[in-house]
mmCIF file of N, CA and C in Angstrom:
data_model
loop_
_atom_site.group_PDB
_atom_site.id
_atom_site.type_symbol
_atom_site.label_atom_id
_atom_site.label_comp_id
_atom_site.label_asym_id
_atom_site.label_seq_id
_atom_site.Cartn_x
_atom_site.Cartn_y
_atom_site.Cartn_z
ATOM 1 N N MET A 1 83.276 121.364 124.248
ATOM 2 C CA MET A 1 84.277 120.561 124.920
ATOM 3 C C MET A 1 85.459 120.324 124.004
ATOM 4 N N ALA A 2 86.632 120.393 124.565
ATOM 5 C CA ALA A 2 87.843 120.175 123.778
ATOM 6 C C ALA A 2 88.195 118.697 123.772
ATOM 7 N N HIS A 3 88.783 118.232 122.686
ATOM 8 C CA HIS A 3 89.262 116.852 122.591
ATOM 9 C C HIS A 3 90.767 116.873 122.454
ATOM 10 N N ALA A 4 91.431 116.002 123.195
ATOM 11 C CA ALA A 4 92.894 115.929 123.129
ATOM 12 C C ALA A 4 93.301 115.222 121.854
ATOM 13 N N ALA A 5 94.266 115.765 121.180
ATOM 14 C CA ALA A 5 94.810 115.107 119.987
ATOM 15 C C ALA A 5 95.894 114.155 120.417
ATOM 16 N N ALA A 6 96.125 113.106 119.605
ATOM 17 C CA ALA A 6 97.163 112.128 119.934
ATOM 18 C C ALA A 6 98.511 112.805 120.058
ATOM 19 N N SER A 7 98.722 113.928 119.315
ATOM 20 C CA SER A 7 100.009 114.617 119.379
ATOM 21 C C SER A 7 100.228 115.294 120.718
ATOM 22 N N MET A 8 99.194 115.418 121.554
ATOM 23 C CA MET A 8 99.343 116.061 122.845
ATOM 24 C C MET A 8 99.828 115.093 123.910
ATOM 25 N N LEU A 9 99.916 113.784 123.593
ATOM 26 C CA LEU A 9 100.452 112.817 124.538
ATOM 27 C C LEU A 9 101.958 112.994 124.623
ATOM 28 N N PRO A 10 102.581 112.689 125.762
ATOM 29 C CA PRO A 10 104.032 112.763 125.844
ATOM 30 C C PRO A 10 104.665 111.820 124.830
ATOM 31 N N ALA A 11 105.857 112.207 124.374
ATOM 32 C CA ALA A 11 106.573 111.368 123.405
ATOM 33 C C ALA A 11 106.879 110.020 124.040
ATOM 34 N N PRO A 12 106.762 108.923 123.258
ATOM 35 C CA PRO A 12 107.082 107.593 123.785
ATOM 36 C C PRO A 12 108.554 107.513 124.169
ATOM 37 N N THR A 13 108.854 106.754 125.214
ATOM 38 C CA THR A 13 110.232 106.511 125.623
ATOM 39 C C THR A 13 110.423 105.014 125.776
ATOM 40 N N VAL A 14 111.668 104.580 125.715
ATOM 41 C CA VAL A 14 111.976 103.165 125.866
ATOM 42 C C VAL A 14 112.876 102.998 127.074
ATOM 43 N N ALA A 15 112.510 102.056 127.953
ATOM 44 C CA ALA A 15 113.320 101.709 129.121
ATOM 45 C C ALA A 15 113.561 100.210 129.071
ATOM 46 N N GLY A 16 114.793 99.802 128.724
ATOM 47 C CA GLY A 16 115.075 98.372 128.560
ATOM 48 C C GLY A 16 114.287 97.864 127.372
ATOM 49 N N ASN A 17 113.467 96.827 127.571
ATOM 50 C CA ASN A 17 112.628 96.327 126.480
ATOM 51 C C ASN A 17 111.181 96.755 126.658
ATOM 52 N N GLN A 18 110.966 97.814 127.457
ATOM 53 C CA GLN A 18 109.618 98.287 127.726
ATOM 54 C C GLN A 18 109.379 99.612 127.020
ATOM 55 N N LEU A 19 108.239 99.759 126.375
ATOM 56 C CA LEU A 19 107.844 100.987 125.732
ATOM 57 C C LEU A 19 106.911 101.729 126.677
ATOM 58 N N ILE A 20 107.186 102.998 126.909
ATOM 59 C CA ILE A 20 106.363 103.789 127.816
ATOM 60 C C ILE A 20 105.690 104.886 126.993
ATOM 61 N N ILE A 21 104.347 104.887 126.986
ATOM 62 C CA ILE A 21 103.580 105.874 126.247
ATOM 63 C C ILE A 21 102.668 106.572 127.231
ATOM 64 N N GLY A 22 102.896 107.842 127.437
ATOM 65 C CA GLY A 22 102.044 108.612 128.339
ATOM 66 C C GLY A 22 101.968 107.995 129.721
ATOM 67 N N GLY A 23 103.075 107.408 130.192
ATOM 68 C CA GLY A 23 103.099 106.812 131.516
ATOM 69 C C GLY A 23 102.571 105.400 131.567
ATOM 70 N N ILE A 24 102.117 104.847 130.430
ATOM 71 C CA ILE A 24 101.602 103.479 130.386
ATOM 72 C C ILE A 24 102.677 102.607 129.763
ATOM 73 N N MET A 25 103.029 101.495 130.410
ATOM 74 C CA MET A 25 104.113 100.650 129.958
ATOM 75 C C MET A 25 103.574 99.432 129.228
ATOM 76 N N GLY A 26 104.246 99.035 128.154
ATOM 77 C CA GLY A 26 103.882 97.839 127.410
ATOM 78 C C GLY A 26 105.127 97.180 126.878
ATOM 79 N N SER A 27 105.079 95.913 126.517
ATOM 80 C CA SER A 27 106.272 95.200 126.079
ATOM 81 C C SER A 27 106.696 95.598 124.684
ATOM 82 N N ALA A 28 105.773 96.118 123.865
ATOM 83 C CA ALA A 28 106.114 96.607 122.535
ATOM 84 C C ALA A 28 104.943 97.410 122.006
ATOM 85 N N LEU A 29 105.220 98.323 121.083
ATOM 86 C CA LEU A 29 104.143 99.167 120.560
ATOM 87 C C LEU A 29 103.033 98.336 119.942
ATOM 88 N N ARG A 30 103.371 97.271 119.221
ATOM 89 C CA ARG A 30 102.327 96.459 118.595
ATOM 90 C C ARG A 30 101.480 95.752 119.633
ATOM 91 N N ARG A 31 101.999 95.578 120.851
ATOM 92 C CA ARG A 31 101.238 94.931 121.914
ATOM 93 C C ARG A 31 100.214 95.875 122.511
ATOM 94 N N LEU A 32 100.334 97.170 122.254
ATOM 95 C CA LEU A 32 99.338 98.104 122.775
ATOM 96 C C LEU A 32 97.975 97.762 122.201
ATOM 97 N N ARG A 33 97.919 97.515 120.859
ATOM 98 C CA ARG A 33 96.705 97.030 120.204
ATOM 99 C C ARG A 33 95.428 97.443 120.908
ATOM 100 N N ALA A 34 95.247 98.704 121.072
ATOM 101 C CA ALA A 34 94.089 99.148 121.830
ATOM 102 C C ALA A 34 93.470 100.356 121.153
ATOM 103 N N ALA A 35 92.278 100.638 121.523
ATOM 104 C CA ALA A 35 91.634 101.838 121.028
ATOM 105 C C ALA A 35 92.028 102.984 121.942
ATOM 106 N N VAL A 36 92.534 104.050 121.375
ATOM 107 C CA VAL A 36 92.859 105.224 122.167
ATOM 108 C C VAL A 36 91.708 106.196 121.981
ATOM 109 N N THR A 37 91.053 106.493 123.071
ATOM 110 C CA THR A 37 89.876 107.342 123.035
ATOM 111 C C THR A 37 90.158 108.608 123.806
ATOM 112 N N THR A 38 89.811 109.714 123.259
ATOM 113 C CA THR A 38 89.981 110.951 124.001
ATOM 114 C C THR A 38 88.646 111.369 124.577
ATOM 115 N N VAL A 39 88.675 111.831 125.805
ATOM 116 C CA VAL A 39 87.463 112.207 126.512
ATOM 117 C C VAL A 39 87.630 113.639 126.997
ATOM 118 N N GLY A 40 86.755 114.527 126.589
ATOM 119 C CA GLY A 40 86.820 115.914 127.040
ATOM 120 C C GLY A 40 86.090 116.061 128.361
ATOM 121 N N LEU A 41 86.737 116.662 129.334
ATOM 122 C CA LEU A 41 86.124 116.920 130.637
ATOM 123 C C LEU A 41 86.205 118.420 130.881
ATOM 124 N N GLY A 42 85.173 119.143 130.497
ATOM 125 C CA GLY A 42 85.220 120.602 130.591
ATOM 126 C C GLY A 42 86.272 121.100 129.615
ATOM 127 N N VAL A 43 87.271 121.853 130.115
ATOM 128 C CA VAL A 43 88.338 122.320 129.248
ATOM 129 C C VAL A 43 89.525 121.383 129.287
ATOM 130 N N ALA A 44 89.554 120.451 130.255
ATOM 131 C CA ALA A 44 90.645 119.480 130.342
ATOM 132 C C ALA A 44 90.261 118.242 129.557
ATOM 133 N N ALA A 45 91.247 117.584 128.995
ATOM 134 C CA ALA A 45 90.979 116.361 128.247
ATOM 135 C C ALA A 45 91.915 115.269 128.746
ATOM 136 N N THR A 46 91.443 114.031 128.736
ATOM 137 C CA THR A 46 92.217 112.890 129.223
ATOM 138 C C THR A 46 92.213 111.808 128.175
ATOM 139 N N ALA A 47 93.380 111.252 127.872
ATOM 140 C CA ALA A 47 93.454 110.129 126.937
ATOM 141 C C ALA A 47 93.221 108.848 127.716
ATOM 142 N N VAL A 48 92.398 107.960 127.164
ATOM 143 C CA VAL A 48 92.091 106.696 127.812
ATOM 144 C C VAL A 48 92.590 105.578 126.908
ATOM 145 N N VAL A 49 93.357 104.668 127.463
ATOM 146 C CA VAL A 49 93.860 103.537 126.700
ATOM 147 C C VAL A 49 93.193 102.280 127.220
ATOM 148 N N VAL A 50 92.596 101.484 126.314
ATOM 149 C CA VAL A 50 91.920 100.254 126.683
ATOM 150 C C VAL A 50 92.792 99.090 126.245
ATOM 151 N N ILE A 51 93.236 98.269 127.195
ATOM 152 C CA ILE A 51 94.089 97.133 126.891
ATOM 153 C C ILE A 51 93.395 95.865 127.353
ATOM 154 N N PRO A 52 93.205 94.875 126.455
ATOM 155 C CA PRO A 52 92.580 93.622 126.875
ATOM 156 C C PRO A 52 93.429 92.929 127.935
ATOM 157 N N THR A 53 92.784 92.362 128.919
ATOM 158 C CA THR A 53 93.491 91.641 129.974
ATOM 159 C C THR A 53 93.018 90.199 129.991
ATOM 160 N N ALA A 54 93.638 89.405 130.856
ATOM 161 C CA ALA A 54 93.270 87.991 130.947
ATOM 162 C C ALA A 54 91.798 87.823 131.294
ATOM 163 N N GLY A 55 91.204 88.800 131.983
ATOM 164 C CA GLY A 55 89.815 88.691 132.375
ATOM 165 C C GLY A 55 88.838 89.133 131.287
ATOM 166 N N THR A 56 89.363 89.642 130.173
ATOM 167 C CA THR A 56 88.514 90.114 129.098
ATOM 168 C C THR A 56 87.844 88.938 128.391
ATOM 169 N N ALA A 57 86.539 89.024 128.230
ATOM 170 C CA ALA A 57 85.818 87.956 127.538
ATOM 171 C C ALA A 57 86.173 87.990 126.058
ATOM 172 N N PHE A 58 86.377 86.834 125.474
ATOM 173 C CA PHE A 58 86.721 86.738 124.064
ATOM 174 C C PHE A 58 86.070 85.498 123.496
ATOM 175 N N ALA A 59 85.369 85.673 122.392
ATOM 176 C CA ALA A 59 84.725 84.539 121.736
ATOM 177 C C ALA A 59 85.560 84.152 120.517
ATOM 178 N N ALA A 60 86.360 83.119 120.659
ATOM 179 C CA ALA A 60 87.214 82.676 119.560
ATOM 180 C C ALA A 60 86.415 81.846 118.567
ATOM 181 N N SER A 61 86.849 81.926 117.339
ATOM 182 C CA SER A 61 86.261 81.099 116.291
ATOM 183 C C SER A 61 87.168 79.888 116.092
ATOM 184 N N CYS A 62 86.632 78.714 116.325
ATOM 185 C CA CYS A 62 87.407 77.487 116.167
ATOM 186 C C CYS A 62 86.738 76.640 115.091
ATOM 187 N N PRO A 63 87.402 76.182 114.073
ATOM 188 C CA PRO A 63 88.790 76.509 113.769
ATOM 189 C C PRO A 63 88.918 77.854 113.054
ATOM 190 N N ASP A 64 90.095 78.435 113.162
ATOM 191 C CA ASP A 64 90.437 79.697 112.513
ATOM 192 C C ASP A 64 91.817 79.482 111.891
ATOM 193 N N ASN A 65 91.838 79.017 110.639
ATOM 194 C CA ASN A 65 93.127 78.656 110.052
ATOM 195 C C ASN A 65 93.267 79.182 108.630
ATOM 196 N N ASN A 66 94.320 78.733 107.955
ATOM 197 C CA ASN A 66 94.645 79.139 106.583
ATOM 198 C C ASN A 66 94.948 80.624 106.463
ATOM 199 N N HIS A 67 95.769 81.139 107.365
ATOM 200 C CA HIS A 67 96.194 82.533 107.301
ATOM 201 C C HIS A 67 97.440 82.661 106.437
ATOM 202 N N PRO A 68 97.620 83.797 105.765
ATOM 203 C CA PRO A 68 98.792 83.983 104.912
ATOM 204 C C PRO A 68 100.066 84.151 105.741
ATOM 205 N N ASN A 69 101.193 83.788 105.153
ATOM 206 C CA ASN A 69 102.480 83.953 105.812
ATOM 207 C C ASN A 69 102.930 85.394 105.619
ATOM 208 N N LEU A 70 102.556 86.262 106.582
ATOM 209 C CA LEU A 70 102.878 87.681 106.505
ATOM 210 C C LEU A 70 104.169 88.016 107.248
ATOM 211 N N ASP A 71 104.590 87.156 108.157
ATOM 212 C CA ASP A 71 105.773 87.434 108.979
ATOM 213 C C ASP A 71 107.004 86.737 108.399
ATOM 214 N N GLY A 72 106.988 85.418 108.362
ATOM 215 C CA GLY A 72 108.061 84.651 107.744
ATOM 216 C C GLY A 72 109.258 84.336 108.615
ATOM 217 N N ARG A 73 109.321 84.893 109.830
ATOM 218 C CA ARG A 73 110.450 84.547 110.702
ATOM 219 C C ARG A 73 110.344 83.082 111.091
ATOM 220 N N ALA A 74 111.491 82.416 111.158
ATOM 221 C CA ALA A 74 111.504 80.988 111.472
ATOM 222 C C ALA A 74 112.652 80.676 112.403
ATOM 223 N N GLY A 75 112.497 79.580 113.139
ATOM 224 C CA GLY A 75 113.549 79.130 114.040
ATOM 225 C C GLY A 75 112.971 78.318 115.181
ATOM 226 N N ASN A 76 113.797 78.103 116.196
ATOM 227 C CA ASN A 76 113.357 77.453 117.435
ATOM 228 C C ASN A 76 112.754 78.561 118.295
ATOM 229 N N LEU A 77 111.470 78.823 118.115
ATOM 230 C CA LEU A 77 110.842 80.021 118.672
ATOM 231 C C LEU A 77 109.940 79.774 119.875
ATOM 232 N N PHE A 78 109.786 78.528 120.306
ATOM 233 C CA PHE A 78 109.028 78.268 121.536
ATOM 234 C C PHE A 78 109.926 78.587 122.727
ATOM 235 N N ILE A 79 109.361 79.229 123.748
ATOM 236 C CA ILE A 79 110.123 79.502 124.964
ATOM 237 C C ILE A 79 109.616 78.650 126.131
ATOM 238 N N ALA A 80 108.739 77.701 125.826
ATOM 239 C CA ALA A 80 108.198 76.785 126.831
ATOM 240 C C ALA A 80 108.022 75.412 126.194
ATOM 241 N N SER A 81 108.205 74.389 126.975
ATOM 242 C CA SER A 81 107.962 73.025 126.507
ATOM 243 C C SER A 81 106.463 72.740 126.548
ATOM 244 N N ASN A 82 106.017 71.840 125.697
ATOM 245 C CA ASN A 82 104.613 71.402 125.664
ATOM 246 C C ASN A 82 103.628 72.543 125.420
ATOM 247 N N ALA A 83 104.036 73.522 124.596
ATOM 248 C CA ALA A 83 103.152 74.641 124.255
ATOM 249 C C ALA A 83 102.051 74.128 123.331
ATOM 250 N N ARG A 84 100.822 74.251 123.753
ATOM 251 C CA ARG A 84 99.695 73.730 122.971
ATOM 252 C C ARG A 84 99.479 74.548 121.702
ATOM 253 N N ILE A 85 99.392 73.861 120.589
ATOM 254 C CA ILE A 85 99.067 74.461 119.302
ATOM 255 C C ILE A 85 97.585 74.173 119.081
ATOM 256 N N ARG A 86 96.788 75.220 118.874
ATOM 257 C CA ARG A 86 95.333 75.079 118.862
ATOM 258 C C ARG A 86 94.721 75.491 117.519
ATOM 259 N N THR A 87 93.462 75.096 117.336
ATOM 260 C CA THR A 87 92.744 75.392 116.092
ATOM 261 C C THR A 87 92.258 76.835 116.020
ATOM 262 N N GLY A 88 92.330 77.568 117.099
ATOM 263 C CA GLY A 88 91.927 78.970 117.152
ATOM 264 C C GLY A 88 92.637 79.653 118.298
ATOM 265 N N PRO A 89 92.552 80.988 118.377
ATOM 266 C CA PRO A 89 93.269 81.750 119.398
ATOM 267 C C PRO A 89 92.573 81.758 120.770
ATOM 268 N N SER A 90 92.371 80.571 121.315
ATOM 269 C CA SER A 90 91.699 80.435 122.604
ATOM 270 C C SER A 90 92.038 79.085 123.228
ATOM 271 N N THR A 91 92.089 79.048 124.546
ATOM 272 C CA THR A 91 92.296 77.776 125.240
ATOM 273 C C THR A 91 91.064 76.887 125.114
ATOM 274 N N ASN A 92 89.950 77.441 124.642
ATOM 275 C CA ASN A 92 88.741 76.649 124.416
ATOM 276 C C ASN A 92 88.772 75.908 123.084
ATOM 277 N N CYS A 93 89.737 76.247 122.231
ATOM 278 C CA CYS A 93 89.859 75.579 120.931
ATOM 279 C C CYS A 93 90.663 74.291 121.094
ATOM 280 N N THR A 94 90.419 73.352 120.218
ATOM 281 C CA THR A 94 91.054 72.031 120.265
ATOM 282 C C THR A 94 92.555 72.123 120.086
ATOM 283 N N SER A 95 93.294 71.362 120.887
ATOM 284 C CA SER A 95 94.748 71.267 120.743
ATOM 285 C C SER A 95 95.055 70.241 119.651
ATOM 286 N N VAL A 96 95.924 70.633 118.691
ATOM 287 C CA VAL A 96 96.287 69.732 117.589
ATOM 288 C C VAL A 96 97.744 69.287 117.669
ATOM 289 N N GLY A 97 98.452 69.748 118.686
ATOM 290 C CA GLY A 97 99.842 69.366 118.858
ATOM 291 C C GLY A 97 100.483 70.153 119.983
ATOM 292 N N GLN A 98 101.709 69.779 120.305
ATOM 293 C CA GLN A 98 102.452 70.469 121.355
ATOM 294 C C GLN A 98 103.815 70.890 120.819
ATOM 295 N N GLY A 99 104.095 72.191 120.926
ATOM 296 C CA GLY A 99 105.381 72.717 120.514
ATOM 297 C C GLY A 99 106.425 72.493 121.599
ATOM 298 N N GLN A 100 107.651 72.227 121.162
ATOM 299 C CA GLN A 100 108.764 72.004 122.089
ATOM 300 C C GLN A 100 109.883 72.996 121.777
ATOM 301 N N LEU A 101 110.790 73.171 122.732
ATOM 302 C CA LEU A 101 111.888 74.119 122.585
ATOM 303 C C LEU A 101 112.726 73.863 121.332
ATOM 304 N N ASN A 102 112.877 72.608 120.938
ATOM 305 C CA ASN A 102 113.720 72.272 119.790
ATOM 306 C C ASN A 102 112.958 72.195 118.471
ATOM 307 N N HIS A 103 111.674 72.552 118.458
ATOM 308 C CA HIS A 103 110.889 72.511 117.219
ATOM 309 C C HIS A 103 111.186 73.721 116.344
ATOM 310 N N TRP A 104 111.260 73.476 115.027
ATOM 311 C CA TRP A 104 111.453 74.544 114.052
ATOM 312 C C TRP A 104 110.084 75.022 113.592
ATOM 313 N N VAL A 105 109.811 76.310 113.784
ATOM 314 C CA VAL A 105 108.506 76.861 113.419
ATOM 315 C C VAL A 105 108.672 78.107 112.556
ATOM 316 N N THR A 106 107.608 78.444 111.834
ATOM 317 C CA THR A 106 107.537 79.683 111.055
ATOM 318 C C THR A 106 106.336 80.481 111.550
ATOM 319 N N TYR A 107 106.580 81.754 111.910
ATOM 320 C CA TYR A 107 105.496 82.655 112.288
ATOM 321 C C TYR A 107 104.785 83.149 111.030
ATOM 322 N N TYR A 108 103.442 83.163 111.062
ATOM 323 C CA TYR A 108 102.653 83.690 109.955
ATOM 324 C C TYR A 108 102.088 85.072 110.286
ATOM 325 N N CYS A 109 101.294 85.163 111.376
ATOM 326 C CA CYS A 109 100.684 86.434 111.760
ATOM 327 C C CYS A 109 100.086 86.307 113.164
ATOM 328 N N TRP A 110 99.651 87.435 113.746
ATOM 329 C CA TRP A 110 99.052 87.433 115.083
ATOM 330 C C TRP A 110 97.650 88.040 115.030
ATOM 331 N N LYS A 111 96.889 87.759 116.084
ATOM 332 C CA LYS A 111 95.605 88.422 116.299
ATOM 333 C C LYS A 111 95.258 88.357 117.779
ATOM 334 N N ASN A 112 94.323 89.203 118.194
ATOM 335 C CA ASN A 112 93.836 89.175 119.573
ATOM 336 C C ASN A 112 93.071 87.887 119.786
ATOM 337 N N GLY A 113 93.195 87.331 120.976
ATOM 338 C CA GLY A 113 92.500 86.105 121.305
ATOM 339 C C GLY A 113 92.213 86.036 122.788
ATOM 340 N N ASP A 114 91.915 84.865 123.246
ATOM 341 C CA ASP A 114 91.590 84.601 124.638
ATOM 342 C C ASP A 114 92.791 84.910 125.523
ATOM 343 N N GLY A 115 92.672 85.910 126.392
ATOM 344 C CA GLY A 115 93.732 86.230 127.340
ATOM 345 C C GLY A 115 94.907 87.011 126.772
ATOM 346 N N GLY A 116 94.806 87.529 125.569
ATOM 347 C CA GLY A 116 95.900 88.309 124.995
ATOM 348 C C GLY A 116 96.038 88.062 123.507
ATOM 349 N N THR A 117 97.274 88.136 123.018
ATOM 350 C CA THR A 117 97.505 87.945 121.592
ATOM 351 C C THR A 117 98.040 86.547 121.321
ATOM 352 N N TRP A 118 97.756 86.053 120.110
ATOM 353 C CA TRP A 118 98.144 84.715 119.692
ATOM 354 C C TRP A 118 98.794 84.801 118.313
ATOM 355 N N THR A 119 99.702 83.871 118.040
ATOM 356 C CA THR A 119 100.363 83.799 116.746
ATOM 357 C C THR A 119 99.945 82.528 116.014
ATOM 358 N N TYR A 120 99.615 82.704 114.725
ATOM 359 C CA TYR A 120 99.359 81.563 113.852
ATOM 360 C C TYR A 120 100.712 81.158 113.290
ATOM 361 N N LEU A 121 101.050 79.875 113.406
ATOM 362 C CA LEU A 121 102.372 79.407 112.986
ATOM 363 C C LEU A 121 102.296 78.021 112.382
ATOM 364 N N TYR A 122 103.402 77.625 111.783
ATOM 365 C CA TYR A 122 103.543 76.264 111.267
ATOM 366 C C TYR A 122 104.716 75.619 111.979
ATOM 367 N N ASP A 123 104.484 74.465 112.595
ATOM 368 C CA ASP A 123 105.536 73.700 113.280
ATOM 369 C C ASP A 123 106.016 72.627 112.310
ATOM 370 N N TRP A 124 107.200 72.841 111.736
ATOM 371 C CA TRP A 124 107.767 71.932 110.734
ATOM 372 C C TRP A 124 108.131 70.584 111.340
ATOM 373 N N THR A 125 108.480 70.565 112.625
ATOM 374 C CA THR A 125 108.929 69.329 113.271
ATOM 375 C C THR A 125 107.811 68.305 113.363
ATOM 376 N N ILE A 126 106.587 68.760 113.644
ATOM 377 C CA ILE A 126 105.464 67.826 113.785
ATOM 378 C C ILE A 126 104.422 67.999 112.677
ATOM 379 N N ASN A 127 104.715 68.871 111.692
ATOM 380 C CA ASN A 127 103.845 69.065 110.539
ATOM 381 C C ASN A 127 102.438 69.507 110.946
ATOM 382 N N VAL A 128 102.364 70.553 111.800
ATOM 383 C CA VAL A 128 101.084 71.050 112.306
ATOM 384 C C VAL A 128 101.077 72.575 112.230
ATOM 385 N N SER A 129 99.947 73.132 111.815
ATOM 386 C CA SER A 129 99.771 74.587 111.879
ATOM 387 C C SER A 129 98.669 74.894 112.873
ATOM 388 N N GLY A 130 98.751 76.062 113.488
ATOM 389 C CA GLY A 130 97.734 76.463 114.445
ATOM 390 C C GLY A 130 98.159 77.673 115.253
ATOM 391 N N TRP A 131 97.420 77.909 116.314
ATOM 392 C CA TRP A 131 97.570 79.097 117.153
ATOM 393 C C TRP A 131 98.271 78.773 118.463
ATOM 394 N N VAL A 132 99.189 79.654 118.871
ATOM 395 C CA VAL A 132 99.888 79.534 120.150
ATOM 396 C C VAL A 132 99.848 80.900 120.829
ATOM 397 N N SER A 133 99.585 80.905 122.120
ATOM 398 C CA SER A 133 99.599 82.150 122.875
ATOM 399 C C SER A 133 100.980 82.793 122.771
ATOM 400 N N ASP A 134 101.008 84.097 122.516
ATOM 401 C CA ASP A 134 102.280 84.803 122.370
ATOM 402 C C ASP A 134 103.137 84.762 123.629
ATOM 403 N N SER A 135 102.536 84.479 124.766
ATOM 404 C CA SER A 135 103.308 84.385 126.013
ATOM 405 C C SER A 135 104.230 83.172 126.013
ATOM 406 N N LEU A 136 104.037 82.245 125.075
ATOM 407 C CA LEU A 136 104.841 81.028 124.985
ATOM 408 C C LEU A 136 105.851 81.078 123.845
ATOM 409 N N LEU A 137 105.963 82.249 123.184
ATOM 410 C CA LEU A 137 106.786 82.368 121.986
ATOM 411 C C LEU A 137 107.868 83.424 122.132
ATOM 412 N N SER A 138 108.980 83.167 121.474
ATOM 413 C CA SER A 138 110.093 84.111 121.439
ATOM 414 C C SER A 138 109.660 85.415 120.770
ATOM 415 N N GLN A 139 110.202 86.522 121.234
ATOM 416 C CA GLN A 139 109.913 87.850 120.689
ATOM 417 C C GLN A 139 108.420 88.185 120.732
ATOM 418 N N SER A 140 107.710 87.588 121.681
ATOM 419 C CA SER A 140 106.266 87.811 121.848
ATOM 420 C C SER A 140 105.476 87.474 120.596
ATOM 421 N N GLY A 141 105.949 86.499 119.827
ATOM 422 C CA GLY A 141 105.221 86.022 118.664
ATOM 423 C C GLY A 141 105.435 86.849 117.418
ATOM 424 N N SER A 142 104.513 86.690 116.472
ATOM 425 C CA SER A 142 104.613 87.359 115.179
ATOM 426 C C SER A 142 104.509 88.878 115.341
ATOM 427 N N GLN A 143 105.144 89.574 114.426
ATOM 428 C CA GLN A 143 105.062 91.041 114.399
ATOM 429 C C GLN A 143 104.098 91.526 113.325
ATOM 430 N N SER A 144 103.473 90.606 112.588
ATOM 431 C CA SER A 144 102.568 90.955 111.490
ATOM 432 C C SER A 144 101.134 90.562 111.842
ATOM 433 N N SER A 145 100.259 91.531 111.797
ATOM 434 C CA SER A 145 98.842 91.303 112.102
ATOM 435 C C SER A 145 98.189 90.482 110.982
ATOM 436 N N CYS A 146 97.352 89.520 111.364
ATOM 437 C CA CYS A 146 96.587 88.766 110.371
ATOM 438 C C CYS A 146 95.592 89.716 109.709
ATOM 439 N N VAL A 147 95.383 89.562 108.431
ATOM 440 C CA VAL A 147 94.483 90.467 107.691
ATOM 441 C C VAL A 147 93.066 89.969 107.820
#
């Protein structure tokens, strides 16, 4: 059986702020964060992309803190009021504060969590560090993966 190489996928294209890879659209390449598996079917091969969705089960570790500052971008980066800052990357983790549009924050890093990706950050306005869902953050959160 033949296996498709990653180089056999169509070249990525960009449409607006959307990245299109092999006909699959995502908000950014780092958001793909998936395992690309090639499956041989006789002489034909198909690339399969696995993307976590809101329905994907995720067991967060609470608390999950003290991550290094790998990103360093700072500013008024909340795009929603009352954004819950949590002890881990899950809505099941304890809320330790609420981010507001006018809060000054620093992005540290991101990781996969409950319902998608989350960014570990420090909110200077309320002196709290923790996790916020990337859907509530400017530029879809941190661009640096937590180690």
